[in-house]
Amino acid sequence: YISNTPSQSQKHSMNYQATRIKPFGVLIEPNIKGSTDIKDVDITSLKKLFEKEQLLVLRGFDAFKNSDDFSGYCELWGEI
């Protein structure tokens, strides 16, 4: 999970880190830029973070191959 200190970040599952954003939200970035597929990050963990923080910024992950790939990922989130 994430640190309570806004300036700190914490690594998760060796493939991404979460950093608090002021005044609210969390920045999620891969530990190695451009080498992590967002689909490799546990969606349940992301949903829990979203419920708590109300804002997730996903930065630096591999791009989706096409609009169908993006749409399929969005469907994994379900209704928010």
Backbone as JSON, one array per atom type, in Angstrom:
{
  "sequence": "YISNTPSQSQKHSMNYQATRIKPFGVLIEPNIKGSTDIKDVDITSLKKLFEKEQLLVLRGFDAFKNSDDFSGYCELWGEI",
  "N": [[0.83, -1.19, 0.0], [0.27, 2.43, 0.1], [2.42, 5.02, 1.31], [1.86, 7.08, 4.19], [3.0, 9.51, 4.21], [3.14, 12.32, 2.25], [5.35, 12.98, 0.57], [6.76, 10.71, 0.15], [7.32, 7.62, -1.63], [6.27, 4.3, -2.46], [7.32, 1.06, -3.36], [5.67, -1.52, -5.15], [5.04, -4.91, -5.5], [7.31, -5.17, -7.02], [7.02, -4.08, -9.58], [5.83, -1.57, -9.84], [5.43, 1.79, -8.51], [3.82, 3.74, -5.98], [2.86, 7.02, -5.37], [1.85, 9.58, -3.23], [-0.27, 12.29, -4.12], [-0.62, 15.73, -3.65], [-3.54, 17.75, -3.29], [-4.9, 15.38, -2.97], [-5.09, 11.96, -4.1], [-3.21, 9.53, -6.06], [-0.17, 8.82, -7.65], [0.69, 6.44, -9.96], [3.36, 4.64, -11.12], [5.49, 2.76, -13.3], [8.33, 0.87, -12.16], [10.4, 0.63, -13.95], [10.56, 2.64, -16.58], [8.29, 2.52, -19.29], [8.36, -0.22, -19.57], [6.47, -1.77, -18.43], [3.39, -3.27, -18.54], [0.22, -1.94, -18.0], [-1.78, -3.72, -17.48], [-0.54, -5.67, -16.04], [-0.51, -4.83, -13.48], [-2.16, -5.38, -10.49], [-5.58, -5.25, -10.68], [-7.48, -5.22, -8.66], [-6.1, -4.13, -6.48], [-5.64, -1.57, -7.52], [-8.28, -0.65, -7.73], [-8.98, -0.53, -5.02], [-7.21, 1.46, -4.13], [-8.21, 3.57, -5.65], [-10.82, 3.84, -4.6], [-10.19, 4.72, -2.04], [-8.55, 7.01, -2.45], [-9.66, 8.51, -4.52], [-8.57, 9.48, -6.9], [-6.49, 8.37, -9.43], [-3.45, 8.5, -11.09], [-2.09, 7.19, -13.84], [0.97, 6.71, -15.03], [3.56, 6.43, -17.45], [3.43, 3.78, -18.26], [3.39, 1.03, -20.66], [1.92, 1.78, -23.82], [-1.47, 1.24, -24.92], [-2.29, -1.18, -27.41], [-4.27, -0.71, -29.31], [-7.55, 0.81, -29.83], [-9.44, -1.1, -29.09], [-8.02, -2.69, -27.31], [-7.58, -0.84, -25.25], [-10.25, -0.32, -24.54], [-11.0, -2.86, -23.64], [-9.42, -3.03, -21.33], [-10.54, -0.98, -19.81], [-13.05, -2.07, -19.34], [-12.43, -4.0, -17.46], [-12.37, -2.59, -15.12], [-15.01, -2.15, -14.55], [-18.09, -0.74, -13.3], [-17.66, 2.46, -11.96]],
  "CA": [[0.0, 0.0, 0.0], [1.06, 3.64, -0.03], [2.9, 5.69, 2.51], [1.04, 8.2, 4.66], [3.77, 10.73, 4.01], [2.94, 12.71, 0.86], [6.56, 13.1, -0.24], [7.38, 9.4, -0.02], [6.68, 6.66, -2.51], [6.51, 2.93, -2.03], [7.31, 0.11, -4.47], [4.71, -2.6, -4.99], [5.19, -6.09, -6.35], [8.52, -5.03, -7.83], [6.84, -3.55, -10.92], [5.37, -0.2, -9.87], [5.48, 2.53, -7.25], [2.7, 4.63, -5.74], [3.26, 8.24, -4.69], [0.73, 10.47, -2.93], [-0.35, 13.59, -4.78], [-1.35, 16.71, -2.84], [-4.1, 17.48, -1.97], [-5.44, 14.03, -2.9], [-4.78, 11.13, -5.25], [-1.99, 8.72, -6.07], [0.51, 8.63, -8.93], [1.17, 5.07, -10.14], [4.36, 4.6, -12.18], [6.31, 1.54, -13.31], [9.69, 1.07, -11.67], [11.23, 0.79, -15.14], [9.7, 3.35, -17.53], [7.99, 1.94, -20.59], [8.57, -1.66, -19.67], [5.44, -2.44, -17.66], [2.04, -3.2, -19.06], [-0.69, -1.61, -16.91], [-2.58, -4.92, -17.19], [0.21, -6.5, -15.09], [-0.76, -4.3, -12.14], [-3.38, -5.97, -9.96], [-6.72, -4.34, -10.8], [-8.14, -5.12, -7.35], [-5.33, -3.15, -5.7], [-5.89, -0.25, -8.08], [-9.64, -0.26, -7.35], [-8.95, -0.16, -3.6], [-6.57, 2.77, -4.07], [-9.15, 4.56, -6.21], [-11.89, 4.05, -3.63], [-9.65, 5.48, -0.91], [-7.9, 8.26, -2.83], [-10.54, 9.2, -5.48], [-7.88, 9.86, -8.12], [-5.27, 7.64, -9.77], [-2.78, 8.92, -12.3], [-1.27, 6.07, -14.34], [1.96, 7.37, -15.89], [4.79, 5.74, -17.82], [3.22, 2.39, -18.64], [3.31, 0.78, -22.09], [0.67, 2.23, -24.43], [-2.36, 0.19, -25.42], [-2.02, -1.48, -28.82], [-5.32, -0.1, -30.13], [-8.71, 1.23, -29.05], [-10.08, -2.29, -28.51], [-7.19, -3.07, -26.16], [-7.9, 0.14, -24.21], [-11.63, -0.57, -24.14], [-11.0, -4.09, -22.85], [-8.87, -2.72, -20.01], [-11.54, -0.18, -19.1], [-14.12, -2.98, -18.91], [-11.97, -4.7, -16.25], [-12.69, -1.73, -13.97], [-16.43, -2.2, -14.24], [-18.69, 0.55, -12.99], [-16.95, 3.16, -10.88]],
  "C": [[0.87, 1.23, 0.0], [1.42, 4.23, 1.32], [1.93, 6.8, 2.91], [1.74, 9.53, 4.5], [3.69, 11.14, 2.55], [4.2, 12.72, 0.01], [7.22, 11.75, -0.5], [6.63, 8.56, -1.05], [7.05, 5.27, -2.03], [6.4, 2.01, -3.25], [6.38, -1.04, -4.14], [5.02, -3.72, -5.97], [6.34, -5.97, -7.33], [8.28, -4.43, -9.21], [6.26, -2.14, -10.98], [5.54, 0.46, -8.51], [4.27, 3.46, -7.19], [3.18, 5.81, -4.91], [2.04, 9.11, -4.46], [0.88, 11.78, -3.69], [-1.12, 14.52, -3.85], [-2.34, 17.45, -3.7], [-4.73, 16.08, -1.85], [-5.04, 13.28, -4.16], [-3.45, 10.42, -5.11], [-1.47, 8.62, -7.5], [1.05, 7.21, -8.95], [2.1, 5.05, -11.34], [5.11, 3.28, -12.14], [7.71, 1.85, -12.77], [10.68, 1.24, -12.81], [10.33, 1.39, -16.22], [9.54, 2.6, -18.84], [8.15, 0.44, -20.69], [7.53, -2.45, -18.87], [4.09, -2.21, -18.3], [1.1, -2.93, -17.88], [-1.55, -2.82, -16.53], [-1.85, -5.88, -16.24], [0.06, -6.02, -13.65], [-2.11, -4.81, -11.68], [-4.53, -4.96, -9.92], [-7.44, -4.17, -9.47], [-7.42, -4.11, -6.46], [-5.57, -1.74, -6.2], [-7.29, 0.25, -7.7], [-9.69, 0.19, -5.89], [-8.31, 1.21, -3.41], [-7.51, 3.85, -4.56], [-10.26, 4.87, -5.22], [-11.42, 4.92, -2.47], [-9.22, 6.89, -1.32], [-8.7, 9.1, -3.82], [-9.88, 9.64, -6.78], [-6.63, 9.01, -8.27], [-4.74, 8.21, -11.06], [-1.85, 7.78, -12.68], [-0.31, 6.65, -15.37], [3.13, 6.44, -16.18], [4.64, 4.28, -18.19], [3.2, 2.26, -20.16], [1.95, 1.24, -22.61], [-0.17, 1.02, -24.84], [-2.12, 0.03, -26.91], [-3.01, -0.79, -29.75], [-6.51, 0.25, -29.23], [-9.44, 0.05, -28.42], [-9.33, -2.77, -27.27], [-7.49, -2.15, -24.97], [-9.31, -0.1, -23.66], [-11.74, -1.82, -23.26], [-10.45, -3.86, -21.46], [-9.89, -1.95, -19.19], [-12.68, -1.06, -18.57], [-13.73, -3.75, -17.66], [-12.3, -3.9, -14.99], [-14.15, -1.83, -13.58], [-16.96, -0.8, -13.99], [-17.97, 1.18, -11.81], [-17.92, 4.1, -10.19]]
}
